[in-house]
């Protein structure tokens, strides 16, 4: 949530919602066993029927629980938006943001430092006011649905770490941003867009090196039975990596996952230890092939460019709305103009609304990219049954069979049904490929 708040401060996100992630070595038998295609024999001719057969292997109680968990997230999108709006209005109407600015002015006459002090005040207050909802969403609810391995102390400690990261980043961002606002009061939104794009790129590059290790430990994968097939897959796709990393997310969650993070020289492919412990080698290869697809298809750069467009539109909207609202409410809020840090809650309110309304578009962009990586993963790993098995395992916390409207609005990844159908379409269309394993 604090990292998202940092992004809010320069309109680097398209959503205002709060954050929507005992190492043990996998046994050789688990890691090398082939997935059992209980629902689909080799050489299928009816992908639709095969998809239905896979879906029917999911126990009814698990499906009901998964649907309830995921559908509850729909309401959390709304609640996170409403809480953000409420916090912004509270800061403005009580003149708390103006008092923070006045305190900063009393401490120093240097305007960039004043903005940095305001950033610290906003970060702490917003973190505290968001804490009850974040606690429910990130701790209580995760335990209710059996997704979390964390104690409350561990969860709260990570929340404090996130606050610390924000307290390091935000003062610099505010100092730069409000210096620009002060110098270019007419074209501030153009320069703000540029700063937003630069900061987005910088955070993407720095994330794997400076931010992600704050929350988890990344170690090289050493088991050659797992490592070597994954590295062979990377070499076959011209990916210049010499090692794969394992992240100790089992300390926090029961979910299986992998990711590609970073940009240019800091790009890193990692899988979490739950994936090692819960999945077979074909499933691991399929997941890692998907993540390699993000690298080969330049999704990091494409996402950065898409965010640049969203940032530009967001700042343009802010430029059209901010002064109009301020003419009516500025005196009662104690806000003097765009260069006044006390007006930050109004910017937060504008971008929160923009991000909330943009949810279907942002999810569609993400879902499209994930679908491209799914197709790449199938062609690279050639493991359609493993792909279906992974979709079922992800279905423990993602709704497997949403309506088309649900998938369009709320899904940032293809649904489990869509992924299994893609795998069965691939299997029906391809020649036997057992020799590729």
PDB file of N, CA, C and O in Angstrom, residues 168-198:
ATOM      1  N   UNK A 168      11.703   6.760   2.422  1.00  0.00           N
ATOM      2  CA  UNK A 168      12.954   7.036   1.719  1.00  0.00           C
ATOM      3  C   UNK A 168      12.695   7.618   0.340  1.00  0.00           C
ATOM      4  O   UNK A 168      13.341   8.579  -0.086  1.00  0.00           O
ATOM      5  N   UNK A 169      11.712   7.052  -0.355  1.00  0.00           N
ATOM      6  CA  UNK A 169      11.455   7.444  -1.745  1.00  0.00           C
ATOM      7  C   UNK A 169      10.652   8.738  -1.841  1.00  0.00           C
ATOM      8  O   UNK A 169      10.967   9.637  -2.631  1.00  0.00           O
ATOM      9  N   UNK A 170       9.590   8.841  -1.040  1.00  0.00           N
ATOM     10  CA  UNK A 170       8.639   9.948  -1.201  1.00  0.00           C
ATOM     11  C   UNK A 170       9.243  11.337  -1.004  1.00  0.00           C
ATOM     12  O   UNK A 170       8.919  12.252  -1.776  1.00  0.00           O
ATOM     13  N   UNK A 171      10.081  11.582  -0.003  1.00  0.00           N
ATOM     14  CA  UNK A 171      10.630  12.936   0.133  1.00  0.00           C
ATOM     15  C   UNK A 171      11.387  13.397  -1.108  1.00  0.00           C
ATOM     16  O   UNK A 171      11.271  14.571  -1.513  1.00  0.00           O
ATOM     17  N   UNK A 172      12.126  12.494  -1.735  1.00  0.00           N
ATOM     18  CA  UNK A 172      12.843  12.852  -2.964  1.00  0.00           C
ATOM     19  C   UNK A 172      11.857  13.167  -4.078  1.00  0.00           C
ATOM     20  O   UNK A 172      12.001  14.153  -4.812  1.00  0.00           O
ATOM     21  N   UNK A 173      10.829  12.326  -4.202  1.00  0.00           N
ATOM     22  CA  UNK A 173       9.821  12.536  -5.243  1.00  0.00           C
ATOM     23  C   UNK A 173       9.116  13.879  -5.046  1.00  0.00           C
ATOM     24  O   UNK A 173       8.952  14.657  -5.991  1.00  0.00           O
ATOM     25  N   UNK A 174       8.690  14.143  -3.818  1.00  0.00           N
ATOM     26  CA  UNK A 174       7.998  15.403  -3.546  1.00  0.00           C
ATOM     27  C   UNK A 174       8.905  16.600  -3.796  1.00  0.00           C
ATOM     28  O   UNK A 174       8.459  17.620  -4.353  1.00  0.00           O
ATOM     29  N   UNK A 175      10.162  16.514  -3.379  1.00  0.00           N
ATOM     30  CA  UNK A 175      11.089  17.629  -3.568  1.00  0.00           C
ATOM     31  C   UNK A 175      11.235  17.970  -5.044  1.00  0.00           C
ATOM     32  O   UNK A 175      11.198  19.147  -5.440  1.00  0.00           O
ATOM     33  N   UNK A 176      11.372  16.943  -5.894  1.00  0.00           N
ATOM     34  CA  UNK A 176      11.520  17.164  -7.333  1.00  0.00           C
ATOM     35  C   UNK A 176      10.212  17.649  -7.944  1.00  0.00           C
ATOM     36  O   UNK A 176      10.167  18.637  -8.693  1.00  0.00           O
ATOM     37  N   UNK A 177       9.134  16.963  -7.595  1.00  0.00           N
ATOM     38  CA  UNK A 177       7.850  17.246  -8.228  1.00  0.00           C
ATOM     39  C   UNK A 177       7.355  18.649  -7.900  1.00  0.00           C
ATOM     40  O   UNK A 177       6.937  19.400  -8.797  1.00  0.00           O
ATOM     41  N   UNK A 178       7.421  19.032  -6.638  1.00  0.00           N
ATOM     42  CA  UNK A 178       6.884  20.350  -6.276  1.00  0.00           C
ATOM     43  C   UNK A 178       7.824  21.476  -6.661  1.00  0.00           C
ATOM     44  O   UNK A 178       7.382  22.622  -6.808  1.00  0.00           O
ATOM     45  N   UNK A 179       9.086  21.188  -6.876  1.00  0.00           N
ATOM     46  CA  UNK A 179       9.976  22.190  -7.455  1.00  0.00           C
ATOM     47  C   UNK A 179       9.558  22.479  -8.896  1.00  0.00           C
ATOM     48  O   UNK A 179       9.539  23.634  -9.343  1.00  0.00           O
ATOM     49  N   UNK A 180       9.210  21.426  -9.620  1.00  0.00           N
ATOM     50  CA  UNK A 180       8.728  21.597 -10.993  1.00  0.00           C
ATOM     51  C   UNK A 180       7.401  22.331 -11.006  1.00  0.00           C
ATOM     52  O   UNK A 180       7.179  23.245 -11.809  1.00  0.00           O
ATOM     53  N   UNK A 181       6.496  21.946 -10.129  1.00  0.00           N
ATOM     54  CA  UNK A 181       5.195  22.619 -10.066  1.00  0.00           C
ATOM     55  C   UNK A 181       5.360  24.111  -9.788  1.00  0.00           C
ATOM     56  O   UNK A 181       4.600  24.938 -10.312  1.00  0.00           O
ATOM     57  N   UNK A 182       6.331  24.441  -8.962  1.00  0.00           N
ATOM     58  CA  UNK A 182       6.537  25.839  -8.602  1.00  0.00           C
ATOM     59  C   UNK A 182       7.103  26.647  -9.771  1.00  0.00           C
ATOM     60  O   UNK A 182       6.737  27.797  -9.977  1.00  0.00           O
ATOM     61  N   UNK A 183       7.988  26.027 -10.534  1.00  0.00           N
ATOM     62  CA  UNK A 183       8.641  26.739 -11.635  1.00  0.00           C
ATOM     63  C   UNK A 183       7.747  26.806 -12.867  1.00  0.00           C
ATOM     64  O   UNK A 183       7.752  27.812 -13.592  1.00  0.00           O
ATOM     65  N   UNK A 184       6.970  25.752 -13.108  1.00  0.00           N
ATOM     66  CA  UNK A 184       6.162  25.682 -14.338  1.00  0.00           C
ATOM     67  C   UNK A 184       4.697  25.489 -13.967  1.00  0.00           C
ATOM     68  O   UNK A 184       4.134  24.404 -14.147  1.00  0.00           O
ATOM     69  N   UNK A 185       4.063  26.540 -13.488  1.00  0.00           N
ATOM     70  CA  UNK A 185       2.688  26.400 -13.000  1.00  0.00           C
ATOM     71  C   UNK A 185       1.673  26.200 -14.118  1.00  0.00           C
ATOM     72  O   UNK A 185       0.563  25.755 -13.871  1.00  0.00           O
ATOM     73  N   UNK A 186       2.026  26.545 -15.361  1.00  0.00           N
ATOM     74  CA  UNK A 186       1.103  26.318 -16.473  1.00  0.00           C
ATOM     75  C   UNK A 186       1.332  24.978 -17.150  1.00  0.00           C
ATOM     76  O   UNK A 186       0.379  24.351 -17.609  1.00  0.00           O
ATOM     77  N   UNK A 187       2.571  24.563 -17.239  1.00  0.00           N
ATOM     78  CA  UNK A 187       2.892  23.312 -17.938  1.00  0.00           C
ATOM     79  C   UNK A 187       3.308  22.217 -16.956  1.00  0.00           C
ATOM     80  O   UNK A 187       3.960  21.252 -17.340  1.00  0.00           O
ATOM     81  N   UNK A 188       2.919  22.349 -15.702  1.00  0.00           N
ATOM     82  CA  UNK A 188       3.348  21.408 -14.679  1.00  0.00           C
ATOM     83  C   UNK A 188       2.943  19.981 -15.002  1.00  0.00           C
ATOM     84  O   UNK A 188       3.675  19.033 -14.691  1.00  0.00           O
ATOM     85  N   UNK A 189       1.797  19.808 -15.646  1.00  0.00           N
ATOM     86  CA  UNK A 189       1.311  18.462 -15.913  1.00  0.00           C
ATOM     87  C   UNK A 189       2.167  17.749 -16.954  1.00  0.00           C
ATOM     88  O   UNK A 189       2.325  16.520 -16.902  1.00  0.00           O
ATOM     89  N   UNK A 190       2.748  18.499 -17.894  1.00  0.00           N
ATOM     90  CA  UNK A 190       3.645  17.893 -18.875  1.00  0.00           C
ATOM     91  C   UNK A 190       4.934  17.432 -18.198  1.00  0.00           C
ATOM     92  O   UNK A 190       5.401  16.304 -18.385  1.00  0.00           O
ATOM     93  N   UNK A 191       5.503  18.318 -17.374  1.00  0.00           N
ATOM     94  CA  UNK A 191       6.732  17.970 -16.670  1.00  0.00           C
ATOM     95  C   UNK A 191       6.477  16.885 -15.629  1.00  0.00           C
ATOM     96  O   UNK A 191       7.333  16.033 -15.382  1.00  0.00           O
ATOM     97  N   UNK A 192       5.297  16.923 -15.027  1.00  0.00           N
ATOM     98  CA  UNK A 192       4.943  15.861 -14.083  1.00  0.00           C
ATOM     99  C   UNK A 192       4.877  14.505 -14.769  1.00  0.00           C
ATOM    100  O   UNK A 192       5.287  13.485 -14.195  1.00  0.00           O
ATOM    101  N   UNK A 193       4.360  14.483 -15.996  1.00  0.00           N
ATOM    102  CA  UNK A 193       4.332  13.246 -16.771  1.00  0.00           C
ATOM    103  C   UNK A 193       5.737  12.713 -16.995  1.00  0.00           C
ATOM    104  O   UNK A 193       6.011  11.516 -16.836  1.00  0.00           O
ATOM    105  N   UNK A 194       6.654  13.612 -17.356  1.00  0.00           N
ATOM    106  CA  UNK A 194       8.037  13.197 -17.604  1.00  0.00           C
ATOM    107  C   UNK A 194       8.660  12.621 -16.340  1.00  0.00           C
ATOM    108  O   UNK A 194       9.312  11.566 -16.361  1.00  0.00           O
ATOM    109  N   UNK A 195       8.460  13.309 -15.215  1.00  0.00           N
ATOM    110  CA  UNK A 195       8.998  12.808 -13.948  1.00  0.00           C
ATOM    111  C   UNK A 195       8.379  11.450 -13.611  1.00  0.00           C
ATOM    112  O   UNK A 195       9.072  10.526 -13.164  1.00  0.00           O
ATOM    113  N   UNK A 196       7.074  11.318 -13.854  1.00  0.00           N
ATOM    114  CA  UNK A 196       6.400  10.057 -13.577  1.00  0.00           C
ATOM    115  C   UNK A 196       6.977   8.910 -14.387  1.00  0.00           C
ATOM    116  O   UNK A 196       7.200   7.813 -13.869  1.00  0.00           O
ATOM    117  N   UNK A 197       7.224   9.147 -15.666  1.00  0.00           N
ATOM    118  CA  UNK A 197       7.782   8.105 -16.522  1.00  0.00           C
ATOM    119  C   UNK A 197       9.191   7.737 -16.076  1.00  0.00           C
ATOM    120  O   UNK A 197       9.556   6.560 -16.009  1.00  0.00           O
ATOM    121  N   UNK A 198       9.988   8.761 -15.768  1.00  0.00           N
ATOM    122  CA  UNK A 198      11.359   8.498 -15.312  1.00  0.00           C
ATOM    123  C   UNK A 198      11.354   7.700 -14.016  1.00  0.00           C
ATOM    124  O   UNK A 198      12.119   6.736 -13.848  1.00  0.00           O
TER     125      UNK A 198
END
